[in-house]
């Protein structure tokens, strides 16, 4: 498979596994954040009912946003066209600069005793 086909498959998969649940969580998070999500429980014969706290709804909205952004990112990075500038920046040519030859005798001279 080529890169474009792989990108399409990855995008469709992430839309189904992350985008659709993210949209559903967005709806339930908005309803819960508005403070109108009721709950009814029964545990060992004890019944309780009430409204789900709004904080849970805001947390659900944040998680939904992350889940919705995952397919967008996957689609952007896998399906975008690479420009020539991007390809040139990816392959960096390194030029080796050779140092000019030095005279070894300059550095091997001993210090005269007169200067000490």
Short mmCIF file of N, CA and C in Angstrom, two decimals:
data_model
loop_
_atom_site.label_atom_id
_atom_site.label_comp_id
_atom_site.label_asym_id
_atom_site.label_seq_id
_atom_site.Cartn_x
_atom_site.Cartn_y
_atom_site.Cartn_z
N UNK A 1 0.84 -1.18 0.00
CA UNK A 1 0.00 0.00 0.00
C UNK A 1 0.88 1.25 0.00
N UNK A 2 0.40 2.27 -0.65
CA UNK A 2 1.14 3.52 -0.63
C UNK A 2 0.76 4.35 0.59
N UNK A 3 1.45 5.47 0.76
CA UNK A 3 1.26 6.28 1.97
C UNK A 3 -0.13 6.92 2.01
N UNK A 4 -0.68 7.27 0.87
CA UNK A 4 -1.99 7.92 0.86
C UNK A 4 -3.08 6.93 1.30
N UNK A 5 -3.01 5.69 0.83
CA UNK A 5 -3.99 4.68 1.23
C UNK A 5 -3.89 4.40 2.73
N UNK A 6 -2.67 4.30 3.23
CA UNK A 6 -2.47 4.08 4.65
C UNK A 6 -3.02 5.25 5.47
N UNK A 7 -2.83 6.47 4.97
CA UNK A 7 -3.36 7.64 5.66
C UNK A 7 -4.87 7.66 5.69
N UNK A 8 -5.51 7.26 4.60
CA UNK A 8 -6.97 7.20 4.55
C UNK A 8 -7.50 6.15 5.52
N UNK A 9 -6.87 4.99 5.55
CA UNK A 9 -7.29 3.93 6.46
C UNK A 9 -7.13 4.38 7.91
N UNK A 10 -6.01 5.03 8.23
CA UNK A 10 -5.77 5.51 9.60
C UNK A 10 -6.79 6.58 9.98
N UNK A 11 -7.12 7.46 9.04
CA UNK A 11 -8.08 8.52 9.34
C UNK A 11 -9.47 7.96 9.56
N UNK A 12 -9.92 7.05 8.72
CA UNK A 12 -11.24 6.46 8.87
C UNK A 12 -11.32 5.67 10.18
N UNK A 13 -10.26 4.95 10.51
CA UNK A 13 -10.25 4.17 11.75
C UNK A 13 -10.33 5.07 12.97
N UNK A 14 -9.57 6.16 12.98
CA UNK A 14 -9.62 7.04 14.13
C UNK A 14 -10.94 7.81 14.21
N UNK A 15 -11.56 8.08 13.07
CA UNK A 15 -12.88 8.71 13.11
C UNK A 15 -13.89 7.77 13.76
N UNK A 16 -13.83 6.49 13.39
CA UNK A 16 -14.79 5.53 13.96
C UNK A 16 -14.50 5.24 15.43
N UNK A 17 -13.23 5.15 15.80
CA UNK A 17 -12.89 4.77 17.17
C UNK A 17 -12.78 5.96 18.13
N UNK A 18 -12.52 7.15 17.62
CA UNK A 18 -12.36 8.31 18.50
C UNK A 18 -13.37 9.42 18.20
N UNK A 19 -13.61 9.71 16.94
CA UNK A 19 -14.47 10.83 16.58
C UNK A 19 -15.93 10.62 16.94
N UNK A 20 -16.48 9.47 16.57
CA UNK A 20 -17.90 9.19 16.87
C UNK A 20 -18.16 9.12 18.38
N UNK A 21 -17.36 8.38 19.15
CA UNK A 21 -17.57 8.41 20.61
C UNK A 21 -17.36 9.81 21.19
N UNK A 22 -16.45 10.58 20.61
CA UNK A 22 -16.23 11.94 21.08
C UNK A 22 -17.44 12.83 20.88
N UNK A 23 -18.12 12.67 19.73
CA UNK A 23 -19.34 13.45 19.49
C UNK A 23 -20.45 13.05 20.45
N UNK A 24 -20.60 11.76 20.71
CA UNK A 24 -21.62 11.31 21.67
C UNK A 24 -21.30 11.82 23.08
N UNK A 25 -20.04 11.75 23.47
CA UNK A 25 -19.63 12.25 24.78
C UNK A 25 -19.82 13.76 24.86
N UNK A 26 -19.67 14.45 23.75
CA UNK A 26 -19.89 15.90 23.73
C UNK A 26 -21.35 16.23 24.04
N UNK A 27 -22.26 15.46 23.49
CA UNK A 27 -23.69 15.69 23.74
C UNK A 27 -24.01 15.44 25.21
N UNK A 28 -23.56 14.27 25.73
CA UNK A 28 -23.84 13.96 27.13
C UNK A 28 -23.12 14.92 28.08
N UNK A 29 -21.92 15.36 27.72
CA UNK A 29 -21.20 16.32 28.54
C UNK A 29 -21.90 17.66 28.59
N UNK A 30 -22.46 18.09 27.46
CA UNK A 30 -23.18 19.37 27.43
C UNK A 30 -24.45 19.30 28.27
N UNK A 31 -25.16 18.19 28.18
CA UNK A 31 -26.38 18.03 28.98
C UNK A 31 -26.04 17.99 30.46
N UNK A 32 -24.98 17.27 30.81
CA UNK A 32 -24.57 17.17 32.21
C UNK A 32 -24.05 18.51 32.73
N UNK A 33 -23.28 19.22 31.91
CA UNK A 33 -22.76 20.52 32.33
C UNK A 33 -23.89 21.53 32.53
N UNK A 34 -24.99 21.37 31.78
CA UNK A 34 -26.14 22.26 31.95
C UNK A 34 -26.90 21.96 33.24
N UNK A 35 -26.61 20.82 33.86
CA UNK A 35 -27.25 20.48 35.14
C UNK A 35 -28.60 19.84 35.00
N UNK A 36 -28.88 19.19 33.89
CA UNK A 36 -30.18 18.56 33.70
C UNK A 36 -30.08 17.04 33.47
N UNK A 37 -28.94 16.44 33.84
CA UNK A 37 -28.77 14.99 33.66
C UNK A 37 -29.18 14.29 34.95
N UNK A 38 -30.35 13.66 34.95
CA UNK A 38 -30.80 12.98 36.18
C UNK A 38 -30.17 11.59 36.30
N UNK A 39 -30.15 11.08 37.52
CA UNK A 39 -29.74 9.70 37.74
C UNK A 39 -30.65 9.07 38.77
N UNK A 40 -30.89 7.77 38.62
CA UNK A 40 -31.66 6.96 39.56
C UNK A 40 -30.85 5.70 39.84
N UNK A 41 -30.62 5.40 41.10
CA UNK A 41 -29.87 4.20 41.46
C UNK A 41 -30.63 3.40 42.50
N UNK A 42 -30.35 2.10 42.49
CA UNK A 42 -30.90 1.22 43.52
C UNK A 42 -29.80 0.23 43.87
N UNK A 43 -29.41 0.21 45.14
CA UNK A 43 -28.34 -0.67 45.59
C UNK A 43 -28.76 -1.29 46.92
N UNK A 44 -28.91 -2.61 46.94
CA UNK A 44 -29.35 -3.35 48.12
C UNK A 44 -30.68 -2.82 48.66
N UNK A 45 -31.58 -2.52 47.76
CA UNK A 45 -32.90 -2.07 48.15
C UNK A 45 -32.99 -0.59 48.50
N UNK A 46 -31.87 0.13 48.47
CA UNK A 46 -31.87 1.56 48.76
C UNK A 46 -31.92 2.32 47.44
N UNK A 47 -32.94 3.16 47.28
CA UNK A 47 -33.12 3.91 46.04
C UNK A 47 -32.68 5.35 46.26
N UNK A 48 -32.00 5.90 45.27
CA UNK A 48 -31.54 7.28 45.34
C UNK A 48 -31.69 7.90 43.96
N UNK A 49 -31.97 9.17 43.91
CA UNK A 49 -32.06 9.88 42.63
C UNK A 49 -31.56 11.30 42.83
N UNK A 50 -31.18 11.92 41.73
CA UNK A 50 -30.68 13.28 41.81
C UNK A 50 -30.19 13.75 40.46
N UNK A 51 -29.38 14.80 40.48
CA UNK A 51 -28.81 15.38 39.28
C UNK A 51 -27.30 15.18 39.33
N UNK A 52 -26.73 14.76 38.19
CA UNK A 52 -25.28 14.57 38.10
C UNK A 52 -24.61 15.94 38.21
N UNK A 53 -23.55 16.07 39.01
CA UNK A 53 -22.88 17.36 39.17
C UNK A 53 -22.35 17.90 37.83
N UNK A 54 -22.37 19.22 37.69
CA UNK A 54 -21.95 19.86 36.44
C UNK A 54 -20.47 19.65 36.15
N UNK A 55 -19.66 19.46 37.16
CA UNK A 55 -18.23 19.22 36.97
C UNK A 55 -17.95 18.00 36.12
N UNK A 56 -18.80 16.97 36.28
CA UNK A 56 -18.65 15.78 35.44
C UNK A 56 -18.91 16.11 33.98
N UNK A 57 -19.85 17.00 33.74
CA UNK A 57 -20.15 17.41 32.37
C UNK A 57 -19.01 18.17 31.73
N UNK A 58 -18.37 19.07 32.50
CA UNK A 58 -17.23 19.82 31.95
C UNK A 58 -16.05 18.90 31.68
N UNK A 59 -15.84 17.92 32.55
CA UNK A 59 -14.78 16.94 32.31
C UNK A 59 -15.08 16.12 31.05
N UNK A 60 -16.36 15.77 30.86
CA UNK A 60 -16.75 15.04 29.65
C UNK A 60 -16.55 15.87 28.40
N UNK A 61 -16.82 17.16 28.48
CA UNK A 61 -16.59 18.04 27.32
C UNK A 61 -15.11 18.14 26.96
N UNK A 62 -14.26 18.21 27.98
CA UNK A 62 -12.81 18.25 27.71
C UNK A 62 -12.33 16.95 27.07
N UNK A 63 -12.79 15.83 27.59
CA UNK A 63 -12.42 14.54 27.01
C UNK A 63 -12.97 14.40 25.59
N UNK A 64 -14.18 14.91 25.36
CA UNK A 64 -14.77 14.86 24.02
C UNK A 64 -13.95 15.69 23.04
N UNK A 65 -13.47 16.83 23.48
CA UNK A 65 -12.65 17.67 22.61
C UNK A 65 -11.37 16.95 22.21
N UNK A 66 -10.74 16.28 23.15
CA UNK A 66 -9.52 15.52 22.85
C UNK A 66 -9.83 14.40 21.86
N UNK A 67 -10.92 13.68 22.09
CA UNK A 67 -11.29 12.57 21.20
C UNK A 67 -11.63 13.07 19.79
N UNK A 68 -12.19 14.25 19.67
CA UNK A 68 -12.53 14.78 18.36
C UNK A 68 -11.28 15.29 17.64
N UNK A 69 -10.31 15.81 18.39
CA UNK A 69 -9.09 16.33 17.76
C UNK A 69 -8.13 15.24 17.28
N UNK A 70 -8.24 14.03 17.81
CA UNK A 70 -7.35 12.94 17.39
C UNK A 70 -7.51 12.63 15.91
N UNK A 71 -8.73 12.40 15.37
CA UNK A 71 -8.84 12.13 13.93
C UNK A 71 -8.44 13.32 13.08
N UNK A 72 -8.66 14.53 13.58
CA UNK A 72 -8.25 15.71 12.82
C UNK A 72 -6.73 15.73 12.67
N UNK A 73 -6.02 15.47 13.76
CA UNK A 73 -4.56 15.42 13.71
C UNK A 73 -4.03 14.30 12.84
N UNK A 74 -4.64 13.13 12.97
CA UNK A 74 -4.19 11.99 12.15
C UNK A 74 -4.42 12.29 10.67
N UNK A 75 -5.57 12.85 10.34
CA UNK A 75 -5.85 13.19 8.95
C UNK A 75 -4.91 14.26 8.43
N UNK A 76 -4.60 15.25 9.25
CA UNK A 76 -3.71 16.31 8.80
C UNK A 76 -2.31 15.79 8.54
N UNK A 77 -1.76 15.02 9.48
CA UNK A 77 -0.38 14.59 9.34
C UNK A 77 -0.20 13.45 8.34
N UNK A 78 -1.22 12.67 8.08
CA UNK A 78 -1.04 11.56 7.13
C UNK A 78 -1.47 11.91 5.71
N UNK A 79 -2.36 12.87 5.53
CA UNK A 79 -2.88 13.15 4.20
C UNK A 79 -2.37 14.46 3.60
N UNK A 80 -1.57 15.22 4.32
CA UNK A 80 -1.10 16.49 3.76
C UNK A 80 -0.05 16.24 2.69
N UNK A 81 0.02 17.18 1.77
CA UNK A 81 1.01 17.11 0.70
C UNK A 81 2.31 17.71 1.22
N UNK A 82 3.38 17.03 0.99
CA UNK A 82 4.68 17.54 1.42
C UNK A 82 5.19 18.48 0.34
N UNK A 83 5.57 19.69 0.75
CA UNK A 83 6.12 20.64 -0.21
C UNK A 83 7.61 20.38 -0.39
N UNK A 84 8.18 21.00 -1.41
CA UNK A 84 9.61 20.82 -1.66
C UNK A 84 10.45 21.38 -0.52
N UNK A 85 9.96 22.44 0.13
CA UNK A 85 10.70 23.02 1.25
C UNK A 85 10.78 22.03 2.41
N UNK A 86 9.68 21.31 2.67
CA UNK A 86 9.68 20.33 3.75
C UNK A 86 10.64 19.19 3.45
N UNK A 87 10.69 18.77 2.18
CA UNK A 87 11.59 17.69 1.83
C UNK A 87 13.04 18.13 1.91
N UNK A 88 13.31 19.39 1.54
CA UNK A 88 14.68 19.88 1.63
C UNK A 88 15.12 20.02 3.08
N UNK A 89 14.20 20.43 3.95
CA UNK A 89 14.54 20.58 5.35
C UNK A 89 14.75 19.23 6.02
N UNK A 90 14.06 18.20 5.51
CA UNK A 90 14.18 16.88 6.12
C UNK A 90 15.52 16.24 5.79
N UNK A 91 16.07 16.52 4.62
CA UNK A 91 17.36 15.94 4.25
C UNK A 91 18.41 17.03 4.32
N UNK A 92 19.18 16.99 5.35
CA UNK A 92 20.21 18.00 5.59
C UNK A 92 21.53 17.48 5.05
N UNK A 93 22.14 18.28 4.19
CA UNK A 93 23.45 17.92 3.67
C UNK A 93 24.50 18.57 4.57
N UNK A 94 25.45 17.76 4.98
CA UNK A 94 26.50 18.26 5.84
C UNK A 94 27.78 18.32 5.03
N UNK A 95 28.34 19.51 4.93
CA UNK A 95 29.62 19.67 4.24
C UNK A 95 30.73 19.61 5.28
N UNK A 96 31.70 18.77 5.01
CA UNK A 96 32.84 18.64 5.91
C UNK A 96 33.88 19.65 5.49
N UNK A 97 34.23 20.52 6.39
CA UNK A 97 35.23 21.53 6.10
C UNK A 97 36.56 21.04 6.63
N UNK A 98 37.53 20.96 5.73
CA UNK A 98 38.85 20.51 6.16
C UNK A 98 39.64 21.71 6.66
N UNK A 99 40.36 21.50 7.74
CA UNK A 99 41.17 22.56 8.28
C UNK A 99 42.42 22.75 7.41
N UNK A 100 42.86 23.98 7.30
CA UNK A 100 44.07 24.19 6.49
C UNK A 100 45.27 23.56 7.19
N UNK A 101 46.21 23.09 6.41
CA UNK A 101 47.38 22.46 7.03
C UNK A 101 48.16 23.49 7.85
N UNK A 102 48.63 23.06 8.99
CA UNK A 102 49.40 23.95 9.87
C UNK A 102 50.85 23.50 9.89
N UNK A 103 51.70 24.42 10.18
CA UNK A 103 53.12 24.09 10.30
C UNK A 103 53.36 23.54 11.69
N UNK A 104 53.70 22.29 11.77
CA UNK A 104 53.88 21.63 13.06
C UNK A 104 55.07 22.20 13.81
N UNK A 105 56.04 22.77 13.09
CA UNK A 105 57.22 23.30 13.75
C UNK A 105 56.89 24.52 14.60
N UNK A 106 55.82 25.27 14.25
CA UNK A 106 55.47 26.45 15.01
C UNK A 106 55.08 26.09 16.45
N UNK A 107 54.43 24.97 16.59
CA UNK A 107 53.92 24.58 17.91
C UNK A 107 54.91 23.75 18.70
N UNK A 108 55.91 23.22 18.05
CA UNK A 108 56.86 22.35 18.75
C UNK A 108 58.10 23.10 19.23
N UNK A 109 58.15 24.39 19.08
CA UNK A 109 59.33 25.13 19.51
C UNK A 109 59.38 25.15 21.03
N UNK A 110 60.55 24.98 21.53
CA UNK A 110 60.69 25.02 22.98
C UNK A 110 60.89 26.45 23.43
N UNK A 111 60.57 26.72 24.68
CA UNK A 111 60.70 28.06 25.25
C UNK A 111 62.16 28.28 25.61
N UNK A 112 62.75 29.39 25.14
CA UNK A 112 64.16 29.62 25.48
C UNK A 112 64.32 29.91 26.98
N UNK A 113 65.47 29.52 27.52
CA UNK A 113 65.72 29.69 28.95
C UNK A 113 65.86 31.16 29.34
N UNK A 114 66.17 32.01 28.40
CA UNK A 114 66.36 33.43 28.68
C UNK A 114 65.06 34.09 29.13
N UNK A 115 63.96 33.63 28.61
CA UNK A 115 62.68 34.28 28.90
C UNK A 115 62.13 33.88 30.27
N UNK A 116 62.67 32.91 30.90
CA UNK A 116 62.15 32.46 32.19
C UNK A 116 62.67 33.31 33.23
#
